[in-house]
Structures are given as structure tokens and as C-alpha cells.
Amino acid sequence: MSVLVYVETANGKIAKNGFEAVFYGKKVADKFGGDVVAVTSGSADDSDLASLGNFGASKVLVNKGLSDADDSQTSKLVLAAAESTGASIIIFSHDLTGKAVAPRISSALKAGMVSGAIDVPSDENGFTCKVNVFSGKAFGHVNVKTDKKVISLLPNSFKPEEGGSPAAVEAFDCDCGSAKVTVVETKTQDGEIPLPEAELVVSAGRGLKGPENWGMVEDLAKELGAATACSRPVADIGWRPHHEHVGQTGVAIRPNLYIAIGISGAIQHLAGVNGSKVIVVVNTDAEAPFFKAADYGIVGDAFEVVPKLVEAVKKFKASNN
Amino acid sequence: MKILVCISKSPDTTSKIAFTDGNTKFDENGVQYIVNPYDEWYALVRGLELKEAHGGTVTTITVGTAADDPTIRKALAIGADDAVRIDAEAKDAYFVAKQISEYAKDQGYDLILTGKETIDYNGSQVGGMVAADLDLPFLSLASKLDVDGSSATLELDITGGTKVVKADLPAVVSCAKGMAEQRIPNMRGIMAARTKPLNVVAPAGVEELTSFTSYSMPDAKSECKYVDPDNMDELVQLLHNEAKAI
Ligand SMILES: Cc1cc2nc3c(=O)[nH]c(=O)nc-3n(C[C@H](O)[C@H](O)[C@H](O)COP(=O)(O)OP(=O)(O)OC[C@H]3O[C@@H](n4cnc5c(N)ncnc54)[C@H](O)[C@@H]3O)c2cc1C
Ligand SMILES: Nc1ncnc2c1ncn2[C@@H]1O[C@H](COP(=O)(O)O)[C@@H](O)[C@H]1O
């Protein structure tokens, strides 16, 4: 058996999810045997790529000729690498690229897929892995019946730790066809922390009364180095941009800390945030359902509590420096 | 333009989630099924808007049993022209995708629309698998879709932003928030849906590759610890020392 991990690079840098996927791949290889090979494309430095070895990769295959690959080209790259390494387990991050590419690999290789794994598979019934189902309200245990397996790892399920030594980086050229999808324009919010990757998130809801009151939320996020999020009605009425909407119909996130301000905690909202490790709730209504999901609760008016919290964080940072 | 929209059912978002038979089966007792929100609000409604703008037809396809018919009728009430049901219990994503691609392969659809994911199993798999089977471009997590002649312009979610892309039709698109606004079916739509064609088709012989062997529930959350609203220093200390979150 050997394990192949697809690692995404963007702007010449390895994505955070790539380190997670390699670290996870090593755990899977330790359990089921074999080496971990990472495969990537684009222009990251060899020394950066070699650092994947510190997280468990024994070798990194890179197709430098392929930059800005579309999903069909990335699929061809992964299939070629799978063939050349004889990999029996192929791992992706369950991020935007993984969601597009992993199902194609599963279909092409007729390899059963675990979508959104949150744990290392067990050998129960051969190969069984735990995933979130019902938007995080329960866990399912998926048994894969085929010899080859595809796993997409839910981001933020493992914290990569360094252990190994730098990996060998090898050029891997293969014919990945031409792009079927052409990129016209890319729009990213400069300087902001992308919500799905954020470890700390400050979120607010209808309790804030209007978009003009978000200044204190942004202040708190800035002090903490957190990303901002919001409830659905707030995005729907245009108080906040759509990409901040978390929940069942928005983005699902699993940060270390989620601070919910003036959000009632409807079940559809919780579905997108219940994977957070620590939840803080600020709400005037002691009966708000969110308190049932909270680790720390503050029954109080956001307009008084949040500015005090901003000051407390500033004080904490000053004393910790 | 010929549009195929993949419609699945999912438990109402407020359903109580529980399991029976030694935690091997989802407990359907008292569960109301709805059209999976991504399929209904985004894929189906955008399909209808494109038909209204460019002409053509919108057909829905569902892999399911007669128990899925009420959700299929709901999709017809919202405005789809006709529906196909592949008469089989939806097993894993591979099984479902193969059924859809087998049906669609020689029907000449310009667009195959799916939802971003089903809200019960949250796989985000079926669309990519259908695209792989049919060797079509797959536009994953689109928040905007416009069609001009034989090409489509889309906005896709990427980490920390969006990108605008162009692709030739036919293509498979998975639809996320932003695509369209939810439509509430009116009385006329509901009446018309009763007589629109719902074609039941025998499944292709396909084996599933995976199965759910059991389920479990998360550990009950420990009690919420309340902090005095006037003492935010204490909260910061708790987050630092106890929760180790900052
Ligand atoms: C199919 C479906 C899917 C959905 N998907 C999502 C989703 O993905 N994400 C999502 O968020 N919602 C979703 N919803 C909507 C969800 O049901 C709730 O309506 C929504 O989450 C409520 O948003 P809110 O908490 O901001 O507003 P409200 O429910 O109005 O709550 C506002 C809260 O603020 C508190 N408050 C008021 N003033 C203050 C103050 N001064 N200080 C502190 N607290 C204050 C109030 O006590 C209240 O608890 C979905 C609904 C459906 C039917
Ligand atoms: N049984 C099914 N019948 C038809 N379409 C389905 C079925 N299951 C899933 N889909 C479609 O595939 C999308 C993604 O589903 P999933 O891969 O299960 O998250 C859904 O939003 C639907 O559009």
C-alpha cells in the first residue's frame, strides 16, 4: 500500500490544508502501511515543497509546467501520479479544490470515497472512516469496499505537527491536457483572513440592528486576528457580504474559537458552526438557544459587552508582550 | 437549451436526528422531507430562469423510490417541465452518479445542474462524479451562472474570494448560494404539477462502493459557563488559560 496526497499551492505557497493533508496521510500510512508521496503543481520553491517531508511525505512530485490548472487537469495529474506510485489510498483536503477533484478520481478509478473524513480510518470491516453527517449533528461511519480508496479530509480536523525530515522533490511531468475552463478574473479580499481557514472567528447577527454597528465587531476581530462571519438574514438583507454567511446554507467552519454576537442560534446556523472547538455567545436573551451550544456565555447587551471585550483583549495582548 | 436538474430529498432542516436498529439506520419517525435546499433554491430556480431567458426545457432527475415523489412534485410545482425518477434506493454517491450519467449520456443536455451538497450526507460528490463519467467540465460551487450561446460564464467560490470563469457547454455545474432567489410555488403551479410527466425509469446495474455501517452522536456539550458582562477580563483569561483558544 502507499498513500498519495494532493497538495494545493497558490501564489507559489503551499496551502495550509496541504500540510494538514500530508500530516493526515502519514497517520493513515502508519496504520495501513506504505509511504506518503505528495503531488502538486505550480511554482512553489523546492525548499518549501521539501518541507512537506517534515510532516511525513517521503517524496514530493511536482509538475511545474502546470500552473493555474483547472480541475480536469488537476485530476489528470493526480491520476498519473497514482499510477506511477501505485498508490492505493489517495487523499485530498475537503476544500474547494478537493470537492471538485476527489469525486472525479473516485469515479475514474472506481475507488470508494470517504467525503469529509474527521478521523484516521480503522480496519473495522477492512476500512471504515468517521465523517460528519446531518451538517455536523451526528457522525457516520463509512465502510469502503474497494481496494483503492479516496479520502477527502475535513479542514481543521488535525493540527499538523513537524516530525520528519525534508522530502526529496522530483519533477513529475505528465500530459494533463488543455484547460476546459478559462479564468477571466480572480477576486480575493486582500488582507482579510479567508473564513474557511480562520482559526478564530467573530460573528454577528440580527441582534446588531444595522450594518452601521459592525465597527465594534471588526475591532474585536482585528484585535484577535480573527475573520468575521454573520448569520444568514444579515447577509440576505445586505448588511454583510454573502461570503460571510455561515450555516447550513452558507459556509461550514470549524475554527478553534467562534464568538457569536446577537445570534439566536437557530439549528440551521448551528449546523455550520457546531464543529468549532470553543464557542462564546453574547446575547441579551438568557433563553436564546445558542447558550445550549456554548462553552462560555455572556447574557448582556452587545453594545456594552463587545467594546469591553475589545479593551480586555487589548490589555491581555499588552501584558503578554 | 436542454437543462437537467438533479433533485434529492433531505430531512427538514429542523428535524431531530436520531438512529435506530443499533445505530445503523436513520430514524425516519416523524421526519418531514423537503427538497434539498441547494437543489431547490439554487439549481432548480436558476435552471428555470435560464429557460425563461433563452427558451428550452427543464427536466428534473432523482434517484429514489416512490417515497421521493412528493419532493419531485414540489420541484414540478416550482416550474420544471417534467421529471425522471430512476427507480432505486439512493445508495452511495457513486451509485447515484452512475444512474444519472447513464440516463443523461445520450439525451443531449446542455447543462446538468446539481446542488452544492445534500444536507443529510454532505458529500459534495455526485456532481463531480457525473462530470467524470460524461467527460464534461465540472464547475464546482458556482454562485453565478450565465449562458451565452454555447458557452457559460460563472462565478465560483474560491478560498477567500471568487473567480469568474468561462466554459463551453455542455457542462455540469454545482450550485451554491447566490445563484438565485428561492421561489414559492403558487396554486397554479401546484395544480399543474399534478399532471406533469413523472417518468419512472429502471435503474442501471451498478454496485455501490461504500456504505454507512453505523452512526453515532457527538458527546453532549458540557454546561455553558456564564461570565459576568462587566468582567470581560475574566473571559479573556478563561479563553487563554482554560480553553487555550487565544
Ligand atoms: C432551510 C433553511 C436554511 C437556513 N440556513 C441558515 C444558515 O445557513 N445560516 C443561518 O445563520 N441561518 C439560516 N437559516 C435561518 C435561521 O433559521 C435563523 O432565522 C437565523 O439564523 C437567525 O439569524 P439571527 O440569529 O441573526 O437573527 P434572530 O433570530 O433575529 O436573532 C437575533 C438575536 O440577537 C439577540 N439580540 C438582540 N439584541 C441584542 C443586543 N443588543 N445584544 C446582544 N444580543 C441581542 C436576540 O436575543 C436574538 O437571540 C436557515 C433557515 C432555513 C429555513
Ligand atoms: N438521489 C439523488 N438523486 C438525484 N440527485 C442527487 C441525489 N443525491 C444527490 N444528488 C445531487 O447531487 C448533489 C450533491 O449531492 P451529494 O454528493 O450527496 O452531496 C445534490 O445537491 C443533488 O443535486
XYZ file of C-alpha atoms and ligand atoms in Angstrom:
643
model
C 0.000 0.000 0.000
C 1.088 3.526 -0.484
C -0.569 6.849 0.134
C -0.734 9.709 -2.361
C -1.666 13.181 -1.098
C -2.687 16.027 -3.373
C -1.284 19.329 -2.097
C -2.528 22.625 -3.434
C -0.251 25.612 -3.949
C -1.441 29.143 -4.559
C 0.739 32.129 -5.435
C 3.834 29.959 -5.026
C 2.896 28.929 -1.479
C 1.695 25.646 -0.070
C -1.875 25.956 1.208
C -2.395 25.343 4.931
C -4.758 22.491 4.027
C -1.884 20.838 2.154
C 0.169 20.450 5.344
C -2.882 19.042 7.120
C -3.494 16.530 4.334
C 0.139 15.334 4.341
C 0.211 15.039 8.147
C -3.027 13.054 7.986
C -1.657 10.942 5.119
C 1.253 9.938 7.330
C -1.123 8.802 10.061
C -3.048 6.734 7.535
C 0.193 5.230 6.168
C 1.372 4.386 9.708
C -1.833 2.441 10.174
C -2.190 0.765 6.788
C 1.450 0.614 5.709
C 3.452 2.251 2.937
C 4.990 5.629 2.194
C 3.445 9.027 1.705
C 4.017 10.755 -1.619
C 2.724 14.259 -2.190
C 1.806 15.549 -5.635
C 1.422 19.189 -6.611
C 1.709 21.626 -9.480
C 2.743 25.237 -9.883
C 5.639 27.351 -8.799
C 6.299 26.794 -5.090
C 10.031 26.762 -4.177
C 11.683 23.370 -3.945
C 12.734 24.129 -0.381
C 9.123 24.875 0.532
C 7.985 21.672 -1.118
C 10.721 19.715 0.655
C 9.287 20.957 3.961
C 6.292 18.676 3.373
C 8.728 15.964 4.433
C 8.719 17.430 7.937
C 5.058 16.473 8.116
C 5.513 12.953 6.785
C 5.955 12.979 3.000
C 8.849 10.839 1.773
C 8.734 12.338 -1.707
C 7.116 15.299 -3.435
C 6.202 15.073 -7.124
C 5.794 18.446 -8.781
C 4.577 19.339 -12.246
C 5.961 22.838 -12.662
C 4.722 23.194 -16.223
C 1.177 23.091 -14.949
C 0.169 26.364 -13.354
C -3.377 27.597 -12.797
C -4.556 24.089 -13.569
C -8.288 23.624 -13.920
C -9.964 20.747 -12.135
C -9.791 18.394 -15.123
C -6.030 18.978 -15.438
C -5.517 18.501 -11.708
C -7.491 15.255 -11.986
C -5.199 14.040 -14.775
C -2.128 14.973 -12.709
C -3.380 13.033 -9.695
C -4.361 10.026 -11.816
C -0.916 9.957 -13.448
C 0.801 10.196 -10.050
C -1.456 7.491 -8.628
C -0.495 5.209 -11.471
C 3.202 5.933 -11.228
C 3.343 5.422 -7.444
C 0.859 2.548 -7.365
C -0.990 4.373 -4.591
C -3.936 2.605 -3.056
C -5.133 5.471 -0.863
C -5.464 8.942 -2.365
C -6.014 11.863 -0.027
C -7.325 15.391 -0.627
C -8.355 18.204 1.620
C -12.156 18.564 1.600
C -11.738 22.149 0.455
C -12.947 23.784 -2.730
C -10.422 22.003 -4.960
C -10.819 18.692 -3.159
C -14.589 18.840 -3.552
C -14.147 19.285 -7.302
C -11.337 16.809 -7.947
C -11.700 13.953 -5.433
C -15.082 12.722 -6.793
C -13.595 12.593 -10.303
C -10.721 10.426 -9.082
C -13.135 8.185 -7.217
C -15.213 7.734 -10.337
C -12.272 7.276 -12.704
C -10.575 4.628 -10.514
C -13.825 3.127 -9.272
C -12.379 3.740 -5.814
C -14.844 4.190 -2.972
C -14.683 7.660 -1.442
C -14.840 8.925 2.133
C -16.018 12.514 1.847
C -15.095 14.852 4.694
C -13.141 12.445 6.941
C -12.644 13.648 10.519
C -10.575 10.756 11.829
C -7.961 8.209 10.777
C -9.749 5.178 9.269
C -9.979 1.998 11.348
C -9.580 -1.504 9.982
C -13.089 -2.434 11.116
C -14.696 -4.326 8.202
C -11.494 -3.719 6.295
C -11.595 0.045 6.130
C -14.052 2.304 7.927
C -13.786 6.038 8.462
C -15.694 8.592 10.513
C -17.337 11.607 8.848
C -19.794 14.310 9.836
C -23.352 13.754 8.669
C -26.506 15.846 9.032
C -24.415 19.008 8.962
C -22.396 18.037 11.992
C -25.351 16.937 14.111
C -24.123 13.315 14.002
C -21.265 11.116 12.826
C -21.412 8.408 10.198
C -19.001 5.509 9.825
C -18.326 4.860 6.137
C -17.083 1.482 5.035
C -15.122 1.410 1.773
C -15.390 -1.874 -0.074
C -12.933 -1.295 -2.916
C -9.159 -1.947 -2.835
C -8.427 1.616 -3.874
C -9.739 4.397 -1.692
C -10.176 8.151 -1.966
C -10.417 10.270 1.194
C -11.134 13.982 1.478
C -10.115 15.323 4.885
C -12.307 17.916 6.567
C -10.124 21.011 7.151
C -9.179 21.818 10.767
C -9.609 18.193 11.893
C -5.901 17.727 12.585
C -3.212 20.149 13.647
C -0.081 19.279 11.683
C 2.993 18.620 13.817
C 6.513 18.507 12.463
C 8.373 15.256 12.907
C 10.190 14.025 9.820
C 12.945 15.421 7.680
C 12.794 17.291 4.353
C 11.480 15.249 1.440
C 13.036 14.633 -1.938
C 11.443 16.845 -4.571
C 11.126 15.298 -8.040
C 9.918 16.802 -11.273
C 6.835 14.964 -12.443
C 5.831 15.757 -15.966
C 2.717 14.317 -17.430
C 0.274 15.284 -20.116
C -2.599 16.925 -18.297
C -4.473 18.031 -21.420
C -5.629 21.574 -22.016
C -7.812 23.579 -19.666
C -11.528 23.251 -20.273
C -12.271 26.176 -18.023
C -10.660 29.584 -18.559
C -10.269 32.016 -15.715
C -11.436 35.526 -16.601
C -10.846 37.200 -13.272
C -9.963 36.361 -9.674
C -11.330 38.473 -6.835
C -9.946 37.985 -3.357
C -10.361 40.193 -0.355
C -6.861 41.454 0.257
C -5.609 41.406 3.780
C -8.605 39.563 5.142
C -8.313 36.099 6.599
C -10.362 33.696 4.460
C -13.207 32.431 6.618
C -12.825 28.687 5.913
C -9.170 28.803 7.007
C -9.565 31.048 10.031
C -8.742 29.662 13.485
C -10.596 32.465 15.236
C -13.939 33.823 14.037
C -16.075 36.696 15.317
C -19.634 36.512 14.037
C -22.714 38.668 14.494
C -26.398 38.506 13.712
C -29.603 40.458 13.592
C -29.136 41.483 17.226
C -26.755 44.174 15.969
C -29.704 46.109 14.496
C -27.927 47.523 11.435
C -24.774 47.446 9.280
C -23.528 50.689 10.829
C -22.938 48.827 14.108
C -20.378 46.361 12.757
C -17.425 48.577 13.655
C -17.065 47.020 17.104
C -17.258 43.520 15.597
C -14.465 44.389 13.192
C -12.445 45.933 16.026
C -12.747 42.745 18.041
C -11.795 40.623 15.024
C -8.798 42.852 14.354
C -7.559 42.680 17.944
C -7.858 38.896 17.941
C -6.573 38.377 14.396
C -9.907 36.731 13.609
C -12.060 36.507 10.495
C -15.603 37.928 10.525
C -18.780 35.981 9.809
C -22.527 36.543 10.083
C -25.917 34.829 10.223
C -27.953 34.313 7.088
C -30.578 37.064 7.469
C -27.786 39.582 7.893
C -26.243 38.554 4.548
C -29.657 38.324 2.894
C -30.617 41.898 3.774
C -27.221 43.057 2.606
C -25.760 44.223 5.939
C -22.776 41.994 5.311
C -21.266 40.331 2.205
C -22.601 36.907 1.211
C -19.304 35.110 1.701
C -19.562 35.788 5.452
C -22.793 33.790 5.802
C -22.185 30.677 7.879
C -24.580 27.810 8.483
C -26.413 25.053 6.742
C -26.858 27.028 3.520
C -23.669 29.087 3.828
C -20.091 28.201 4.724
C -19.416 25.488 7.296
C -16.479 26.352 9.546
C -14.601 24.637 12.380
C -12.379 27.263 13.989
C -10.738 26.955 17.401
C -12.847 29.836 18.670
C -16.232 31.100 17.476
C -17.668 34.209 19.118
C -21.361 34.681 18.290
C -22.796 38.113 18.993
C -26.534 38.806 18.739
C -27.237 35.499 17.002
C -30.142 33.417 18.325
C -28.564 30.035 17.497
C -31.166 28.588 15.125
C -30.481 24.973 14.248
C -29.557 25.934 10.655
C -26.978 28.390 11.959
C -25.529 25.863 14.410
C -25.169 23.342 11.590
C -22.374 25.438 10.114
C -20.503 26.223 13.333
C -21.023 23.291 15.695
C -17.614 21.897 14.783
C -15.935 24.900 16.463
C -13.755 23.853 19.382
C -14.808 26.681 21.712
C -17.986 28.739 21.374
C -18.653 32.055 23.114
C -22.157 33.515 22.955
C -23.161 37.111 23.684
C -26.928 37.620 23.779
C -29.396 39.763 25.730
C -31.828 36.879 25.948
C -30.796 34.273 28.534
C -33.180 31.841 26.811
C -31.511 32.131 23.392
C -30.940 28.574 22.083
C -27.303 29.350 21.297
C -26.398 29.142 25.014
C -27.095 25.381 24.867
C -24.246 25.023 22.359
C -21.938 27.499 24.098
C -18.866 26.887 26.247
C -18.886 30.431 27.594
C -21.978 32.624 27.760
C -22.441 36.306 28.418
C -26.010 37.415 28.986
C -25.778 41.067 28.087
C -26.145 43.822 25.549
C -23.655 43.519 22.703
C -23.322 47.294 22.558
C -21.885 47.273 26.087
C -20.172 43.882 26.147
C -18.263 43.970 22.864
C -16.408 47.264 23.441
C -15.412 45.974 26.904
C -14.197 42.750 25.368
C -12.126 44.692 22.827
C -10.472 46.590 25.702
C -9.881 43.366 27.635
C -8.212 41.740 24.628
C -6.008 44.818 24.130
C -4.979 44.699 27.776
C -4.269 40.976 27.552
C -2.128 41.434 24.449
C -0.186 44.294 26.039
C 0.565 42.276 29.169
C 1.587 39.225 27.179
C 4.172 41.002 25.105
C -31.489 24.854 -24.226
C -31.948 21.464 -22.524
C -31.355 21.588 -18.787
C -31.268 18.658 -16.370
C -31.539 19.444 -12.641
C -30.564 16.779 -10.084
C -33.058 16.821 -7.232
C -32.652 14.934 -3.973
C -34.710 14.941 -0.830
C -33.396 15.742 2.620
C -34.885 15.834 6.099
C -36.388 19.189 7.015
C -33.611 21.331 8.489
C -35.240 21.323 11.931
C -35.614 17.511 12.088
C -34.489 15.720 15.185
C -31.577 13.488 14.220
C -31.726 10.023 15.772
C -30.852 6.467 14.770
C -32.458 3.031 15.219
C -31.533 -0.641 14.748
C -28.441 -0.419 16.927
C -27.442 2.930 15.402
C -27.310 1.549 11.888
C -30.350 3.343 10.406
C -31.556 6.939 10.341
C -34.751 7.162 12.385
C -37.363 8.500 9.947
C -40.057 8.571 12.606
C -41.743 11.967 12.424
C -39.225 13.296 9.917
C -40.565 15.597 7.189
C -38.728 15.502 3.888
C -38.097 18.590 1.803
C -36.327 19.200 -1.478
C -32.631 19.556 -0.611
C -32.337 23.374 -0.266
C -29.353 23.743 -2.631
C -31.158 21.754 -5.327
C -34.383 23.711 -4.944
C -33.330 27.282 -4.173
C -30.296 27.476 -6.376
C -30.046 24.742 -9.051
C -33.715 24.461 -9.975
C -34.586 28.159 -9.820
C -31.521 29.195 -11.849
C -32.384 26.487 -14.397
C -35.888 27.943 -14.699
C -34.555 31.486 -15.069
C -32.221 30.381 -17.879
C -35.103 28.651 -19.626
C -37.229 31.775 -19.280
C -34.440 33.861 -20.807
C -33.278 31.518 -23.580
C -36.113 29.044 -24.169
C -35.795 25.278 -23.804
C -36.792 22.750 -21.189
C -36.026 21.965 -17.560
C -36.190 18.289 -16.598
C -35.510 17.067 -13.076
C -33.875 13.749 -12.268
C -33.979 11.921 -8.961
C -32.539 8.575 -7.963
C -35.073 7.320 -5.462
C -38.168 5.338 -4.650
C -41.862 6.282 -4.731
C -41.229 7.924 -1.349
C -39.440 10.688 -3.281
C -42.473 11.546 -5.422
C -43.815 14.332 -3.146
C -40.497 16.208 -3.324
C -40.377 15.651 -7.091
C -43.907 17.126 -7.397
C -42.729 20.129 -5.400
C -39.985 20.706 -7.995
C -42.590 20.417 -10.754
C -44.809 22.901 -8.892
C -41.959 25.393 -8.821
C -41.830 25.135 -12.615
C -39.867 22.182 -14.020
C -41.432 20.802 -17.215
C -41.106 17.128 -16.460
C -39.361 14.744 -14.097
C -37.439 11.493 -14.278
C -37.135 9.154 -11.335
C -34.596 6.343 -11.524
C -36.414 3.751 -9.507
C -33.831 2.672 -6.943
C -32.914 3.391 -3.365
C -30.131 6.005 -3.488
C -27.091 4.120 -2.187
C -23.726 5.853 -2.247
C -22.722 8.831 -4.376
C -21.056 6.585 -6.952
C -24.273 4.640 -7.434
C -26.371 7.794 -7.730
C -23.938 9.480 -10.124
C -23.721 6.415 -12.387
C -27.515 6.254 -12.620
C -27.692 9.924 -13.566
C -24.882 9.742 -16.120
C -26.279 6.546 -17.674
C -29.604 8.308 -18.160
C -28.156 11.602 -19.347
C -25.433 10.316 -21.655
C -27.337 10.382 -24.928
C -30.015 12.913 -24.147
C -28.082 15.983 -25.312
C -28.382 18.166 -22.210
C -26.585 21.495 -22.438
C -26.425 21.914 -18.695
C -26.618 19.483 -15.799
C -27.172 21.309 -12.509
C -26.705 19.832 -9.051
C -26.813 21.341 -5.581
C -23.601 22.082 -3.704
C -24.260 19.145 -1.393
C -27.078 17.221 0.216
C -27.659 18.494 3.731
C -28.010 14.996 5.183
C -24.843 13.256 3.998
C -22.977 16.417 2.924
C -20.880 14.548 0.394
C -20.432 17.114 -2.419
C -19.636 14.155 -4.630
C -22.399 13.456 -7.128
C -21.784 16.420 -9.482
C -18.057 15.740 -9.908
C -18.700 12.060 -10.494
C -21.334 12.751 -13.161
C -18.901 15.123 -14.885
C -16.152 12.471 -14.770
C -18.476 9.811 -16.206
C -19.602 12.047 -19.064
C -16.162 13.650 -19.537
C -17.632 17.140 -19.163
C -16.238 20.261 -17.476
C -17.320 20.454 -13.836
C -17.898 23.882 -12.371
C -17.855 23.324 -8.659
C -19.602 25.651 -6.193
C -20.894 28.264 -8.601
C -22.615 31.309 -7.154
C -23.477 32.829 -10.566
C -24.239 31.265 -13.935
C -24.992 32.957 -17.242
C -25.224 31.390 -20.653
C -24.369 32.994 -23.975
C -24.819 30.743 -26.986
C -22.683 27.677 -26.423
C -20.599 28.978 -23.541
C -21.267 29.723 -19.891
C -19.803 32.395 -17.625
C -19.733 31.525 -13.965
C -18.615 32.883 -10.662
C -17.074 30.204 -8.451
C -16.268 30.353 -4.759
C -12.561 30.090 -4.040
C -10.809 30.340 -0.694
C -11.142 33.951 0.389
C -12.981 35.194 -2.670
C -14.448 34.319 -6.035
C -13.241 33.773 -9.573
C -15.010 34.382 -12.848
C -14.565 31.600 -15.383
C -15.784 30.617 -18.838
C -16.503 27.101 -20.001
C -18.018 25.543 -23.109
C -21.330 23.755 -22.870
C -22.305 21.065 -22.182
C -21.120 21.233 -18.586
C -22.011 20.103 -15.085
C -22.452 22.869 -12.500
C -22.881 22.517 -8.737
C -24.909 25.408 -7.393
C -24.284 27.338 -4.168
C -25.798 30.395 -2.553
C -26.094 33.463 -4.739
C -27.303 31.682 -7.891
C -30.943 32.585 -7.495
C -33.645 33.511 -5.017
C -35.955 30.914 -3.546
C -39.345 30.671 -5.347
C -42.524 29.760 -3.511
C -44.814 27.644 -5.724
C -48.229 29.228 -6.384
C -51.600 27.471 -6.584
C -51.467 27.258 -10.371
C -48.044 25.636 -10.220
C -49.194 23.137 -7.625
C -52.258 22.194 -9.720
C -50.182 21.912 -12.916
C -47.601 19.736 -11.163
C -50.196 17.003 -10.660
C -50.433 16.312 -14.364
C -46.859 16.968 -15.477
C -44.999 13.828 -16.601
C -43.022 11.953 -13.928
C -41.267 9.179 -15.808
C -40.124 6.240 -13.746
C -37.078 4.551 -15.281
C -35.489 1.218 -14.322
C -32.016 1.574 -12.795
C -28.800 0.503 -14.489
C -26.905 -2.363 -12.855
C -24.348 -0.598 -10.677
C -22.746 -1.647 -7.411
C -22.156 0.812 -4.618
C -18.548 1.242 -3.458
C -19.206 2.441 0.084
C -21.846 2.136 2.776
C -22.634 3.633 6.162
C -22.199 0.823 8.657
C -23.196 2.811 11.734
C -23.844 6.253 13.172
C -23.026 7.946 16.440
C -23.915 11.164 18.211
C -21.434 13.775 19.439
C -20.760 13.825 23.180
C -23.173 16.085 24.978
C -21.704 19.545 25.295
C -20.604 20.363 28.823
C -22.594 23.048 30.604
C -22.151 26.611 29.445
C -20.049 28.656 31.821
C -21.521 32.117 32.343
C -19.299 35.153 32.635
C -20.354 38.492 34.145
C -20.912 41.013 31.308
C -18.920 43.547 33.313
C -15.916 41.262 33.618
C -14.514 40.709 30.157
C -11.002 40.340 31.608
C -12.222 37.100 33.153
C -13.500 35.877 29.770
C -10.163 36.625 28.146
C -8.338 34.749 30.942
C -10.676 31.744 30.566
C -10.161 31.695 26.809
C -6.415 31.844 27.309
C -5.813 29.591 30.307
C -8.718 27.169 30.303
C -9.890 26.872 26.703
C -6.429 27.598 25.237
C -8.244 29.250 22.320
C -6.292 32.535 22.317
C -33.706 25.815 5.153
C -33.131 26.916 5.995
C -31.759 27.133 5.944
C -31.178 28.143 6.741
N -29.828 28.312 6.681
C -29.247 29.203 7.532
C -27.832 29.371 7.579
O -27.094 28.738 6.809
N -27.280 30.241 8.449
C -28.055 30.997 9.309
O -27.499 31.784 10.101
N -29.395 30.885 9.274
C -30.010 30.013 8.415
N -31.364 29.930 8.395
C -32.152 30.902 9.178
C -32.262 30.540 10.649
O -33.375 29.688 10.824
C -32.471 31.809 11.514
O -33.605 32.506 11.048
C -31.290 32.762 11.519
O -30.093 32.060 11.813
C -31.489 33.850 12.562
O -30.483 34.821 12.461
P -30.078 35.719 13.737
O -29.755 34.832 14.851
O -29.057 36.693 13.263
O -31.406 36.573 13.999
P -32.513 36.412 15.121
O -33.074 35.060 15.161
O -33.423 37.559 14.905
O -31.723 36.593 16.471
C -31.165 37.777 16.928
C -30.637 37.517 18.322
O -29.982 38.681 18.799
C -30.310 38.861 20.175
N -30.134 40.297 20.476
C -30.962 41.321 20.172
N -30.428 42.484 20.580
C -29.229 42.202 21.139
C -28.208 43.003 21.734
N -28.312 44.319 21.817
N -27.122 42.374 22.215
C -26.972 41.014 22.121
N -27.917 40.222 21.570
C -29.028 40.805 21.069
C -31.705 38.372 20.317
O -31.982 37.975 21.654
C -31.705 37.167 19.341
O -31.342 35.976 20.012
C -31.980 28.947 7.592
C -33.368 28.726 7.629
C -33.940 27.734 6.847
C -35.413 27.512 6.929
N -30.552 10.581 -5.019
C -30.268 11.635 -5.799
N -30.969 11.867 -6.934
C -30.694 12.920 -7.733
N -29.744 13.812 -7.465
C -29.000 13.653 -6.350
C -29.220 12.561 -5.461
N -28.334 12.668 -4.443
C -27.592 13.780 -4.684
N -27.991 14.377 -5.830
C -27.484 15.640 -6.432
O -26.110 15.772 -6.146
C -25.855 16.913 -5.329
C -24.715 16.640 -4.371
O -25.055 15.574 -3.536
P -24.017 14.866 -2.541
O -22.869 14.450 -3.375
O -24.777 13.713 -1.977
O -23.681 15.915 -1.513
C -27.199 17.221 -4.667
O -27.288 18.576 -4.294
C -28.169 16.833 -5.789
O -28.284 17.868 -6.761
